[in-house]
Each structure stands twice: as structure tokens, then as C-alpha cells.
Amino acid sequence: MTIPTSIIVIQLAAWVQTTTFLIVWLRKARKASPPDVTASASVSQRTLLVYRLACLGYALFIGIRQYLDRGSIAFVYYTVWNWWLLTAYFALAALASWLAISRKGWSSAKPRTLHWVLVAIFHTEASAIVVVDTITWLVLVPMLMADPDPARRAMWASRLFCLESYSQHGINALMMAGEIALGCLPPDLWAAGGQGAWAGVYGVWAAVFFLRHGRPIYPFMDVKRPHAWVGFLAMFCLAWAGFGLVQGGLALRMRAERRSVALAARKVE
């Protein structure tokens, strides 16, 4: 079984764009100081740390529970990749917050690297969440629930309508929305390179899986379907839409913060 040329072209175009954005972003990261991932305009650093630890604890609970229940086969799916990337983000973000509060090991080199890593993961994961949750509820669930086999429908229903699925296809968005609201990260157009690289790596894995097993990981990624390239192009566009939504949320939060500061200044005057 071969992969259609049209899909290969879409994947290559995505990688060209990703590489371009990554080069620009990495150059900026080497020259500029990173934004402070431990600051907050609305809560104290300790409150932000508590929020991140709570999210980390919940993410670990769901991830470990899923692994014990389903084993390593769970890591085939993009949803699970993103859940563990979300877990890694909150683990590193909690570490950064703790270091900022305690000042232990706070050298001039380590925070810079840690902050830029967190910036990259944040933009990658926040955008991926939009893609995962949207495709799951608007595409994947209707397709699986339309399966003519009642036994398979029941099996998919048990996997989709449960705590793990609600967490990885809904609560994940709430967790990241809280991070956006409480944090101080600004919009960053060139961070789209990280999102593209993450999705691209999974795309390579999905292609390897398909060539090895002769079946797609997700039904909407079945290259044997007519006009399959339309679905892949739609996912590429959805990734950009998700990234734009996150950048818009960050911009709105910054605007609200500026208005709050301006109002406070007027009251003082």
C-alpha cells in the first residue's frame, strides 16, 4: 500500500513551512530574552504554582490510569501524545514557578533555557488541543457512532464517553485556558514552527503505522478513501486556525491587562 502523491505534497509543504518558522524562532530565541513564564498579572506566583501543580497531578492521574488500563497501545494515538506533552508542560512550568519562588538553582543560564522550552511547548500544546478536541467531537465521534456494527459502536462509546476521554478531549482545553488567563505569555507568530514540527513528527509516525499495518490509526486518515487529500488539507488548515485562536486569546488577555492598568492609573490620579 502506497501513500497518494497529493498527500505527500501536502506533508512536504507543511514541513517547508514548519522549517522556515522554526529557523526564525530559534534565531530569535538565541538573541532575545524569553518572556517570564512564572509571572502573572492577576494572581501571585504561589497561586500560579498551586494551579500548575493541581493540573500536573490531574494529568498524571489520567495518564497513568490510562496506561494501566490499556497498556502501551494507547501511545499510538495523537490524543495521548498531546496529553503527555500537556503533562510535561505543567511539570516544567511548576518547576519554573518553584524556582522563581525559592530562588534555588536560579543561575543565569538555566532559566533562559527552561523559559524558552516552556514557551515552545505552550504554543505547540495549546494549538494542538484545539485540533484534537475539534476533530474528536465534530469528526471522529460521528464517524465511529455511525458504525453499522452494534458491538463496535458500543466499544467505541465506552472509550469516548468516559472520564479519560472527557479529560483528553475537553478538560485539557480548560486546563490550558486557565494557563492562558493566569499567565503572562505574549502572542508569538513564529512559535507556529513548534506546532508544525510536533504534528509533522506524528504524521511520519502515522505513515509508518499505515505502511506497516495496512490501516490508518484514525478512520479520517484513511488514504484509501476517495479525495483523502481534502481531509489532510483540512487538518493543516485547522492547525493554523487553532494556533490563531490561541494567539487571539493571548492578545485579548494582554489588552484586558493594559486596560486594567490604565484604569488603576486613572483612579490614582
Short mmCIF file of C-alpha atoms in Angstrom, two decimals:
data_model
loop_
_atom_site.label_atom_id
_atom_site.label_comp_id
_atom_site.label_asym_id
_atom_site.label_seq_id
_atom_site.Cartn_x
_atom_site.Cartn_y
_atom_site.Cartn_z
CA MET A 1 0.00 0.00 0.00
CA THR A 2 1.37 3.38 -1.03
CA ILE A 3 0.53 6.89 0.11
CA PRO A 4 -1.06 9.12 -2.60
CA THR A 5 1.17 11.78 -4.11
CA SER A 6 -1.28 14.57 -3.21
CA ILE A 7 -0.98 13.73 0.50
CA ILE A 8 2.81 13.57 0.27
CA VAL A 9 2.82 17.03 -1.35
CA ILE A 10 0.67 18.44 1.48
CA GLN A 11 3.01 16.91 4.07
CA LEU A 12 6.10 18.28 2.33
CA ALA A 13 4.56 21.75 2.06
CA ALA A 14 3.76 21.65 5.76
CA TRP A 15 7.35 20.66 6.57
CA VAL A 16 8.76 23.51 4.43
CA GLN A 17 6.58 25.99 6.32
CA THR A 18 7.47 24.42 9.65
CA THR A 19 11.19 24.52 8.95
CA THR A 20 11.02 28.19 7.93
CA PHE A 21 9.16 29.18 11.09
CA LEU A 22 11.45 27.10 13.29
CA ILE A 23 14.60 28.71 11.88
CA VAL A 24 13.25 32.22 12.51
CA TRP A 25 12.01 31.33 16.00
CA LEU A 26 15.28 29.67 17.03
CA ARG A 27 17.25 32.70 15.86
CA LYS A 28 15.01 34.92 17.95
CA ALA A 29 15.40 32.63 20.96
CA ARG A 30 19.19 32.84 20.76
CA LYS A 31 19.22 36.65 20.69
CA ALA A 32 16.22 37.78 22.74
CA SER A 33 15.38 37.29 26.39
CA PRO A 34 12.48 34.88 26.93
CA PRO A 35 9.16 36.05 28.38
CA ASP A 36 8.75 35.29 32.07
CA VAL A 37 6.69 32.09 32.31
CA THR A 38 6.36 32.47 36.09
CA ALA A 39 4.78 35.94 36.14
CA SER A 40 1.08 36.72 36.42
CA ALA A 41 -0.84 39.97 36.30
CA SER A 42 -3.87 38.52 38.08
CA VAL A 43 -2.57 36.16 40.80
CA SER A 44 0.56 35.68 42.89
CA GLN A 45 3.40 33.41 41.84
CA ARG A 46 2.41 30.99 44.59
CA THR A 47 -1.16 30.79 43.34
CA LEU A 48 0.10 30.12 39.82
CA LEU A 49 2.35 27.39 41.21
CA VAL A 50 -0.58 25.78 43.03
CA TYR A 51 -2.65 25.86 39.82
CA ARG A 52 0.13 24.23 37.85
CA LEU A 53 0.69 21.55 40.47
CA ALA A 54 -3.04 20.78 40.51
CA CYS A 55 -3.07 20.42 36.71
CA LEU A 56 0.06 18.28 36.84
CA GLY A 57 -1.45 15.99 39.45
CA TYR A 58 -4.65 15.53 37.43
CA ALA A 59 -2.73 14.96 34.20
CA LEU A 60 -0.57 12.29 35.83
CA PHE A 61 -3.63 10.62 37.36
CA ILE A 62 -5.40 10.31 34.00
CA GLY A 63 -2.26 9.36 32.07
CA ILE A 64 -1.14 6.65 34.49
CA ARG A 65 -4.68 5.32 34.84
CA GLN A 66 -4.98 5.07 31.05
CA TYR A 67 -1.63 3.29 30.74
CA LEU A 68 -2.54 0.75 33.43
CA ASP A 69 -5.87 0.15 31.72
CA ARG A 70 -4.79 -0.06 28.07
CA GLY A 71 -1.03 -0.50 28.10
CA SER A 72 1.45 0.91 25.59
CA ILE A 73 -1.05 0.65 22.70
CA ALA A 74 -2.51 3.95 23.94
CA PHE A 75 0.62 5.76 22.74
CA VAL A 76 -0.36 5.06 19.14
CA TYR A 77 -2.82 7.95 19.28
CA TYR A 78 -2.18 11.66 18.81
CA THR A 79 -4.54 12.39 21.69
CA VAL A 80 -2.26 10.53 24.09
CA TRP A 81 0.86 12.16 22.67
CA ASN A 82 -0.70 15.54 23.41
CA TRP A 83 -1.88 14.55 26.88
CA TRP A 84 1.67 13.66 27.88
CA LEU A 85 3.01 16.84 26.26
CA LEU A 86 0.46 18.74 28.37
CA THR A 87 1.70 16.83 31.42
CA ALA A 88 5.31 17.71 30.59
CA TYR A 89 4.34 21.37 30.23
CA PHE A 90 2.76 21.58 33.66
CA ALA A 91 5.64 19.67 35.21
CA LEU A 92 8.22 22.08 33.78
CA ALA A 93 6.02 25.13 34.41
CA ALA A 94 5.59 24.09 38.06
CA LEU A 95 9.36 23.65 38.29
CA ALA A 96 9.94 27.14 36.86
CA SER A 97 7.42 28.63 39.30
CA TRP A 98 9.01 26.84 42.24
CA LEU A 99 12.48 28.01 41.22
CA ALA A 100 11.24 31.59 40.88
CA ILE A 101 9.77 31.48 44.38
CA SER A 102 12.58 29.62 46.13
CA ARG A 103 15.47 31.02 44.03
CA LYS A 104 17.21 27.66 44.38
CA GLY A 105 19.46 26.85 41.45
CA TRP A 106 18.40 30.06 39.73
CA SER A 107 21.51 30.59 37.60
CA SER A 108 21.62 32.95 34.64
CA ALA A 109 21.72 30.14 32.05
CA LYS A 110 19.17 27.62 33.31
CA PRO A 111 16.09 29.85 33.49
CA ARG A 112 16.65 31.16 29.97
CA THR A 113 16.67 27.66 28.50
CA LEU A 114 13.79 26.48 30.66
CA HIS A 115 11.66 29.51 29.82
CA TRP A 116 12.17 29.16 26.05
CA VAL A 117 11.39 25.43 26.24
CA LEU A 118 8.17 26.25 28.07
CA VAL A 119 7.25 28.92 25.53
CA ALA A 120 7.70 26.39 22.71
CA ILE A 121 5.69 23.67 24.46
CA PHE A 122 2.95 26.11 25.44
CA HIS A 123 2.27 27.32 21.89
CA THR A 124 2.56 23.80 20.49
CA GLU A 125 0.23 22.17 23.00
CA ALA A 126 -2.35 24.96 23.24
CA SER A 127 -2.80 24.87 19.46
CA ALA A 128 -2.83 21.06 19.34
CA ILE A 129 -5.62 20.96 21.93
CA VAL A 130 -7.88 22.95 19.62
CA VAL A 131 -7.18 20.50 16.80
CA VAL A 132 -7.61 17.36 18.92
CA ASP A 133 -10.83 18.42 20.63
CA THR A 134 -12.44 19.79 17.46
CA ILE A 135 -11.67 16.74 15.31
CA THR A 136 -12.71 14.34 18.07
CA TRP A 137 -16.20 15.73 18.66
CA LEU A 138 -17.01 17.03 15.17
CA VAL A 139 -15.40 14.33 13.02
CA LEU A 140 -14.26 11.24 14.89
CA VAL A 141 -17.26 10.68 17.19
CA PRO A 142 -19.88 10.97 14.39
CA MET A 143 -17.86 8.58 12.20
CA LEU A 144 -17.45 5.95 14.90
CA MET A 145 -21.02 6.23 16.13
CA ALA A 146 -22.20 5.60 12.55
CA ASP A 147 -20.53 2.17 12.52
CA PRO A 148 -23.17 -0.38 11.42
CA ASP A 149 -21.82 -2.98 13.84
CA PRO A 150 -23.59 -2.54 17.23
CA ALA A 151 -20.77 -4.26 19.12
CA ARG A 152 -18.14 -1.92 17.66
CA ARG A 153 -20.39 1.08 18.31
CA ALA A 154 -20.71 0.05 21.94
CA MET A 155 -16.95 -0.46 22.22
CA TRP A 156 -16.20 3.00 20.83
CA ALA A 157 -18.88 4.57 23.02
CA SER A 158 -17.24 3.09 26.12
CA ARG A 159 -13.93 4.66 25.10
CA LEU A 160 -15.24 8.03 24.00
CA PHE A 161 -17.81 8.74 26.71
CA CYS A 162 -15.71 8.22 29.82
CA LEU A 163 -13.56 10.25 32.22
CA GLU A 164 -10.33 9.66 30.28
CA SER A 165 -11.85 10.80 27.00
CA TYR A 166 -13.59 13.81 28.55
CA SER A 167 -10.26 14.75 30.14
CA GLN A 168 -8.21 14.39 26.96
CA HIS A 169 -10.84 15.93 24.67
CA GLY A 170 -12.29 18.70 26.82
CA ILE A 171 -10.81 19.23 30.26
CA ASN A 172 -7.44 19.64 28.54
CA ALA A 173 -8.80 22.83 26.94
CA LEU A 174 -9.95 24.14 30.32
CA MET A 175 -6.54 23.42 31.83
CA MET A 176 -4.76 25.36 29.10
CA ALA A 177 -7.35 28.13 29.15
CA GLY A 178 -6.56 28.62 32.83
CA GLU A 179 -2.87 28.83 31.98
CA ILE A 180 -3.60 31.45 29.32
CA ALA A 181 -5.72 33.50 31.73
CA LEU A 182 -3.33 33.34 34.68
CA GLY A 183 -0.01 33.59 32.86
CA CYS A 184 1.72 36.44 31.06
CA LEU A 185 2.95 34.88 27.82
CA PRO A 186 2.52 37.19 24.81
CA PRO A 187 1.46 36.13 21.30
CA ASP A 188 4.28 34.70 19.20
CA LEU A 189 3.63 34.16 15.48
CA TRP A 190 6.88 32.31 14.81
CA ALA A 191 6.10 29.75 17.52
CA ALA A 192 3.89 28.09 14.90
CA GLY A 193 7.03 26.22 13.89
CA GLY A 194 6.87 24.11 17.03
CA GLN A 195 3.27 23.16 16.41
CA GLY A 196 4.10 22.18 12.84
CA ALA A 197 7.07 20.09 13.89
CA TRP A 198 5.05 18.25 16.55
CA ALA A 199 2.21 17.47 14.13
CA GLY A 200 4.73 16.59 11.43
CA VAL A 201 6.51 14.05 13.60
CA TYR A 202 3.19 12.41 14.39
CA GLY A 203 2.35 12.46 10.67
CA VAL A 204 5.54 10.50 9.96
CA TRP A 205 4.61 8.03 12.71
CA ALA A 206 1.09 7.68 11.28
CA ALA A 207 2.54 7.00 7.81
CA VAL A 208 4.90 4.35 9.20
CA PHE A 209 1.99 2.73 11.05
CA PHE A 210 -0.12 2.71 7.88
CA LEU A 211 2.64 1.21 5.72
CA ARG A 212 3.36 -1.44 8.33
CA HIS A 213 -0.20 -2.47 9.23
CA GLY A 214 -2.13 -1.51 6.11
CA ARG A 215 -4.69 0.50 8.10
CA PRO A 216 -4.83 4.06 9.42
CA ILE A 217 -4.69 4.99 13.10
CA TYR A 218 -7.78 7.17 12.69
CA PRO A 219 -10.55 6.50 10.14
CA PHE A 220 -10.41 10.07 8.80
CA MET A 221 -6.73 9.47 7.93
CA ASP A 222 -7.54 6.54 5.63
CA VAL A 223 -5.63 7.35 2.43
CA LYS A 224 -7.61 4.69 0.56
CA ARG A 225 -10.73 6.85 0.71
CA PRO A 226 -11.60 8.97 -2.34
CA HIS A 227 -10.34 12.54 -2.04
CA ALA A 228 -8.44 11.69 1.15
CA TRP A 229 -6.17 14.66 0.48
CA VAL A 230 -9.06 17.00 1.32
CA GLY A 231 -9.08 15.69 4.90
CA PHE A 232 -5.33 16.15 5.26
CA LEU A 233 -5.53 19.68 3.87
CA ALA A 234 -8.41 20.44 6.25
CA MET A 235 -6.33 19.25 9.22
CA PHE A 236 -3.48 21.52 8.10
CA CYS A 237 -5.87 24.49 7.93
CA LEU A 238 -7.42 23.55 11.29
CA ALA A 239 -3.96 23.55 12.87
CA TRP A 240 -3.49 27.15 11.73
CA ALA A 241 -6.97 28.06 12.94
CA GLY A 242 -6.15 26.58 16.35
CA PHE A 243 -2.89 28.49 16.50
CA GLY A 244 -4.68 31.70 15.56
CA LEU A 245 -7.31 31.14 18.24
CA VAL A 246 -4.62 30.75 20.90
CA GLN A 247 -2.78 33.85 19.72
CA GLY A 248 -6.07 35.76 19.79
CA GLY A 249 -6.71 34.62 23.35
CA LEU A 250 -3.28 35.80 24.43
CA ALA A 251 -3.79 39.15 22.72
CA LEU A 252 -7.18 39.63 24.40
CA ARG A 253 -5.71 38.88 27.82
CA MET A 254 -2.91 41.39 27.26
CA ARG A 255 -5.44 44.02 26.17
CA ALA A 256 -7.50 43.39 29.29
CA GLU A 257 -4.39 43.73 31.43
CA ARG A 258 -3.47 47.06 29.81
CA ARG A 259 -6.99 48.38 30.37
CA SER A 260 -6.83 47.31 34.00
CA VAL A 261 -3.52 49.12 34.47
CA ALA A 262 -4.88 52.24 32.76
CA LEU A 263 -7.99 52.28 34.95
CA ALA A 264 -5.88 51.85 38.07
CA ALA A 265 -3.66 54.76 36.99
CA ARG A 266 -6.72 56.99 36.46
CA LYS A 267 -8.00 56.21 39.94
CA VAL A 268 -4.65 57.17 41.43
CA GLU A 269 -4.71 60.47 39.55
#
